[in-house]
Coordinates of C-alpha atoms in Angstrom, one line a residue:
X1 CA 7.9 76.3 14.7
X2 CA 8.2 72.6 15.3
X3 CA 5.9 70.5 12.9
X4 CA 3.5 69.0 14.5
X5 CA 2.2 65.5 14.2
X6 CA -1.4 64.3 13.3
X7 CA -2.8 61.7 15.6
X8 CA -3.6 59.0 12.7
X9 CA 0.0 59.7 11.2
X10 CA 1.7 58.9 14.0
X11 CA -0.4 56.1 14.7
X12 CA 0.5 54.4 11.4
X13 CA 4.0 55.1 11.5
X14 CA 4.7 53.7 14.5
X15 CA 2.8 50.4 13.8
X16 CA 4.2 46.8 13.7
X17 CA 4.6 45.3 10.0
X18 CA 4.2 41.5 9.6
X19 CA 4.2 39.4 7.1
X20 CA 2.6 35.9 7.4
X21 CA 3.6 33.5 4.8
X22 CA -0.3 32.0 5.3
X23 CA -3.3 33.1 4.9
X24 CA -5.1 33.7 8.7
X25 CA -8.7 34.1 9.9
X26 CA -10.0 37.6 9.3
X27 CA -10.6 37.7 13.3
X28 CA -7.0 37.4 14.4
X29 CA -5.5 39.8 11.7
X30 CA -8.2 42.1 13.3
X31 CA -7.0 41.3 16.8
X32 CA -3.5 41.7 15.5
X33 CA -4.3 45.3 14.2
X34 CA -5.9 46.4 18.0
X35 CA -2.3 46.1 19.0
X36 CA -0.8 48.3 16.2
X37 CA 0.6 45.3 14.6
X38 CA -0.5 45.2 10.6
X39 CA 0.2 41.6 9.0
X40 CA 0.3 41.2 5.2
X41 CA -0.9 38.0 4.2
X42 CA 1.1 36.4 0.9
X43 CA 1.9 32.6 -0.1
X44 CA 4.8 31.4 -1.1
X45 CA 3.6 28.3 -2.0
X46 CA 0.4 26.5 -3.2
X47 CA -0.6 22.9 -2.5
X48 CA -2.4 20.7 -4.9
X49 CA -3.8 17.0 -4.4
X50 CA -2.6 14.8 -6.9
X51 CA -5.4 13.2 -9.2
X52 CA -4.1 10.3 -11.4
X53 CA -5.0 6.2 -11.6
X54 CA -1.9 5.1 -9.9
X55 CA -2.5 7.3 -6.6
X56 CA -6.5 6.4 -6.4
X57 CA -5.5 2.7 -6.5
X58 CA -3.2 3.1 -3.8
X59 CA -5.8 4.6 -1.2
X60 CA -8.3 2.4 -2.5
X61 CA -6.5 -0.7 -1.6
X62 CA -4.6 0.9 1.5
X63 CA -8.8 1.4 2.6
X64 CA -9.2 -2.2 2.5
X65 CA -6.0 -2.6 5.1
X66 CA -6.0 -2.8 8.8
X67 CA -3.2 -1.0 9.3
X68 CA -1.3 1.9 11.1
X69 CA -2.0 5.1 8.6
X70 CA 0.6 8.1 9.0
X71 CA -0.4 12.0 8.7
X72 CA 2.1 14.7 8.9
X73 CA -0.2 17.4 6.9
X74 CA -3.4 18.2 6.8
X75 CA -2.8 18.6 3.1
X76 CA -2.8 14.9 2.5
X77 CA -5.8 14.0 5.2
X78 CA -8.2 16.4 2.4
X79 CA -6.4 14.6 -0.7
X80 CA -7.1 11.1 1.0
X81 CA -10.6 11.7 2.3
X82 CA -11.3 13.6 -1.2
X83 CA -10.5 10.3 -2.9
X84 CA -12.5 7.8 -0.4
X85 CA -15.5 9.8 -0.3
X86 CA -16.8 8.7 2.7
X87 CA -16.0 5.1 2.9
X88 CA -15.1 3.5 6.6
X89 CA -11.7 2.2 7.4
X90 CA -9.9 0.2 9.5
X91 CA -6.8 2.8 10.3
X92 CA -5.1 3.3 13.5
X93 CA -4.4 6.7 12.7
X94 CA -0.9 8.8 13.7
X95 CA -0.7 12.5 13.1
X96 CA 1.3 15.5 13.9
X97 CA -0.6 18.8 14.4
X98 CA -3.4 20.0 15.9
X99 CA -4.9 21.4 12.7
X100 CA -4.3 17.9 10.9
X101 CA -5.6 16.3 14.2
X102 CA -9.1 18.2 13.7
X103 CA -9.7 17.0 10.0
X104 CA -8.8 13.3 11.1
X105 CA -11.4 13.8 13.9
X106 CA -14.1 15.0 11.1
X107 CA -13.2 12.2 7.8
X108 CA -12.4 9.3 10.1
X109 CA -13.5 9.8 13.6
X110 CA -12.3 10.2 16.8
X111 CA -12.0 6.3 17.5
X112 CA -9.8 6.2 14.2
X113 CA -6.7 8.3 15.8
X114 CA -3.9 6.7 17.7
X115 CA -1.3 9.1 18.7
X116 CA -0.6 12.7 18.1
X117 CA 2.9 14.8 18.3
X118 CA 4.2 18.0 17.4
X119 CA 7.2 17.1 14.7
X120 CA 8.0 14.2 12.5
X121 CA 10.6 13.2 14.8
X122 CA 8.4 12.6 17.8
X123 CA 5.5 11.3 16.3
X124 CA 8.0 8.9 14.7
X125 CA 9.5 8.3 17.7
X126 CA 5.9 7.8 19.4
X127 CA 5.1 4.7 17.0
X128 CA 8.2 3.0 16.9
X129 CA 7.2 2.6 20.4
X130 CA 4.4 0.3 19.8
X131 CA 6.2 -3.1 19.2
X132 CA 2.9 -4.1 18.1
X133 CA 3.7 -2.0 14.7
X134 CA 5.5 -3.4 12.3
X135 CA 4.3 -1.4 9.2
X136 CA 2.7 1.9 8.5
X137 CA 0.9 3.7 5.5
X138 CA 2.5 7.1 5.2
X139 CA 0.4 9.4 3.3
X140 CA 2.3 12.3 1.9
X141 CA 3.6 15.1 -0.5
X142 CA 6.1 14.9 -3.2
X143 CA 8.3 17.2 -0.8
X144 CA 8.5 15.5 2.4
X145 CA 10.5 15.7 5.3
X146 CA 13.4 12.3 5.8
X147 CA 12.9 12.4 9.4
X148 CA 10.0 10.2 10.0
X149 CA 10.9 7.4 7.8
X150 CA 14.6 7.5 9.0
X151 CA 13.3 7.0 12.4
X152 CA 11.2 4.2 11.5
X153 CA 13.2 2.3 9.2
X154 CA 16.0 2.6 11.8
X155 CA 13.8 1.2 14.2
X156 CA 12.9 -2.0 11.7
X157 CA 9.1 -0.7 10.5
X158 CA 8.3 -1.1 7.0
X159 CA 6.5 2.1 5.3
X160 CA 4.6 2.3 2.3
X161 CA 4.7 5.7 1.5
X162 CA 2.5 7.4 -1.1
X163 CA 2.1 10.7 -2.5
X164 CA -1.4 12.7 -2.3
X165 CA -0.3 15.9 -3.1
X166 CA 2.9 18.2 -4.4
X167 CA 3.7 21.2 -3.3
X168 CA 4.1 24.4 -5.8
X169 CA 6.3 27.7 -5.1
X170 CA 4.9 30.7 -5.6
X171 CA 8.2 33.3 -5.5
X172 CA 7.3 37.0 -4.8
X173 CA 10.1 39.7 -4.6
X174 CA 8.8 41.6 -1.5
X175 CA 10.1 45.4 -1.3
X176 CA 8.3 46.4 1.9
X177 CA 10.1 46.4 5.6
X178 CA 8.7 43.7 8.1
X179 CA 10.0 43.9 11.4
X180 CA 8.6 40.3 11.7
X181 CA 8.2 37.6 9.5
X182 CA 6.1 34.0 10.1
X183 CA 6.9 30.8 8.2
X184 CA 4.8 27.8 8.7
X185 CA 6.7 25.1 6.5
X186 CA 10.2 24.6 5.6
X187 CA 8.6 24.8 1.2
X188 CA 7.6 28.5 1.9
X189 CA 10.9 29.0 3.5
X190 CA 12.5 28.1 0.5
X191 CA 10.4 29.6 -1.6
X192 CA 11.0 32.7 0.2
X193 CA 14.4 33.0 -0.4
X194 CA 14.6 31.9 -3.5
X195 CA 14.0 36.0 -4.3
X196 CA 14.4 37.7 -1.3
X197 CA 17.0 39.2 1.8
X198 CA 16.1 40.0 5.3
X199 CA 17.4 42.9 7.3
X200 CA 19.1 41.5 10.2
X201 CA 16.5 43.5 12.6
X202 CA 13.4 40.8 11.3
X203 CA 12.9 38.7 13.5
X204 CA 11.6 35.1 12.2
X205 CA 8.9 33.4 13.9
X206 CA 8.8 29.7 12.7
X207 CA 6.1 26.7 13.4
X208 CA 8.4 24.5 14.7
X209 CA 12.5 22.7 14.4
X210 CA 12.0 21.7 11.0
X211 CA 11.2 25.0 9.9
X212 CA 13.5 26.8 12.1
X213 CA 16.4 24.7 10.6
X214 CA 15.7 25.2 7.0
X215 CA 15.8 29.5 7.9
X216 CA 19.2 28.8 9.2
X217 CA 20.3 27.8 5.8
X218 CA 19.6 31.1 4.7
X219 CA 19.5 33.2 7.4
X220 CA 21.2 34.3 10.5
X221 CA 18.5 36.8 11.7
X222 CA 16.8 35.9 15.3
X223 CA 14.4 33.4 15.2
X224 CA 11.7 32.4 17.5
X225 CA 10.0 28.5 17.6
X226 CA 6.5 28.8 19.0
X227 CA 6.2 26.7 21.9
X228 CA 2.8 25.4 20.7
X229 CA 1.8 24.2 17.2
X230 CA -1.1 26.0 15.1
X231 CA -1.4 28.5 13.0
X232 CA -2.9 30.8 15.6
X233 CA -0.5 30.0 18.5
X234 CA 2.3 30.4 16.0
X235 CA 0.8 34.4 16.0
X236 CA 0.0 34.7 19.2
X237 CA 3.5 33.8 19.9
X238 CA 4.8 37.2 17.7
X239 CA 1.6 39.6 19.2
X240 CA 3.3 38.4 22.8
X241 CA 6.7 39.4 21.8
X242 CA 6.1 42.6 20.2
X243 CA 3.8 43.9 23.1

């Protein structure tokens, strides 16, 4: 007699496993998990503002400036409004991200931002536009990305850059099969691989170029970019391919 199958066991074997290398919004795990697709939520790495004299000076007398002010994290728009508490400046503000966008909007204002891209290359590109530019205040971690000053310096603008915050791995050797896999910076990628092997059936789902090229160091598994930044649209874009 052929075994049969109970309805909630077949269910669960035949769901989608995930694993997102950020934590999400209860909501759109739970959305997730209507389409049979379960996402594990683990770090890889851990951000943390840095908190000495030398950096509080910096901000303090980069407040006092009228000048062009560079974002490329939201991590460092927290670390720099943690440190100004409040006080107004005079910043012509460029970011990248929609998510880094939003907490600009809330510390500084609306009136404070002056462009907005999707990568450190275009957002680069985007003020080296401006001939009116000439320097910029580049607020960042102790691991960033060459891109954007390359561009700028190549393009003659000078850039103060200093460090808000540094960015920690947090290794995990991962056992479990993921027939998916989300990376939202090119830290947690390496952070990732720093203990652990993909089958070549995961597919990756990364946030955008720059963290789709640092997977191809270590990876030749499929990878898709989503076409949109954000967290969410970055998991919207792997509930879409795996309806």
């Amino acid at each position: 007699m052929a075994e049969k199958k109970l309805p909630w066991l077949f269910a669960m074997q035949n769901n989608i496993n995930i694993l997102c290398t950020r934590p999400l919004k209860e909501a759109l795990v739970k959305e997730a998990l209507v389409q049979h697709i379960v996402i594990d939520e683990i770090s890889f790495i851990e951000t943390e503002a840095i908190k000495n004299i030398d950096v509080q000076q910096e901000i303090e007398q980069a407040a006092l400036l009228t000048t062009s002010v560079v974002f490329t994290s939201m991590n460092a728009v927290e670390a720099v409004a943690d440190y100004l508490y409040g006080q107004p400046v005079q910043w012509s503000i460029y970011c990248m991200g929609n998510t880094t966008k939003q907490l600009v909007k809330k510390y500084f204002g609306q009136h404070q931002l002056a462009g907005i891209a999707n990568s450190a290359a275009e957002l680069a590109t985007l003020i080296a536009a401006d001939t009116n530019i000439e320097e910029v205040t580049f607020f960042c971690g102790d691991q960033r990305r060459d891109e954007l000053p390359a561009i700028l310096h190549s393009n003659g603008i000078d850039i103060t850059e200093i460090s808000v915050y540094q960015t920690i791995a947090v290794t995990h050797l991962i056992d479990k099969i993921y027939q998916g896999i989300l990376f939202f910076s090119p830290s947690a990628v390496a952070s990732f691989f720093t203990k652990n092997k993909l089958p070549a059936s995961t597919v990756i789902f990364a946030i955008g170029d720059t963290t789709a090229n640092e997977i191809k160091k270590y990876s030749t598994n499929k990878i898709i970019i989503s076409n949109q930044p954000g967290k969410e649209n970055l998991v919207r874009t792997m509930m879409e391919y795996f309806r």
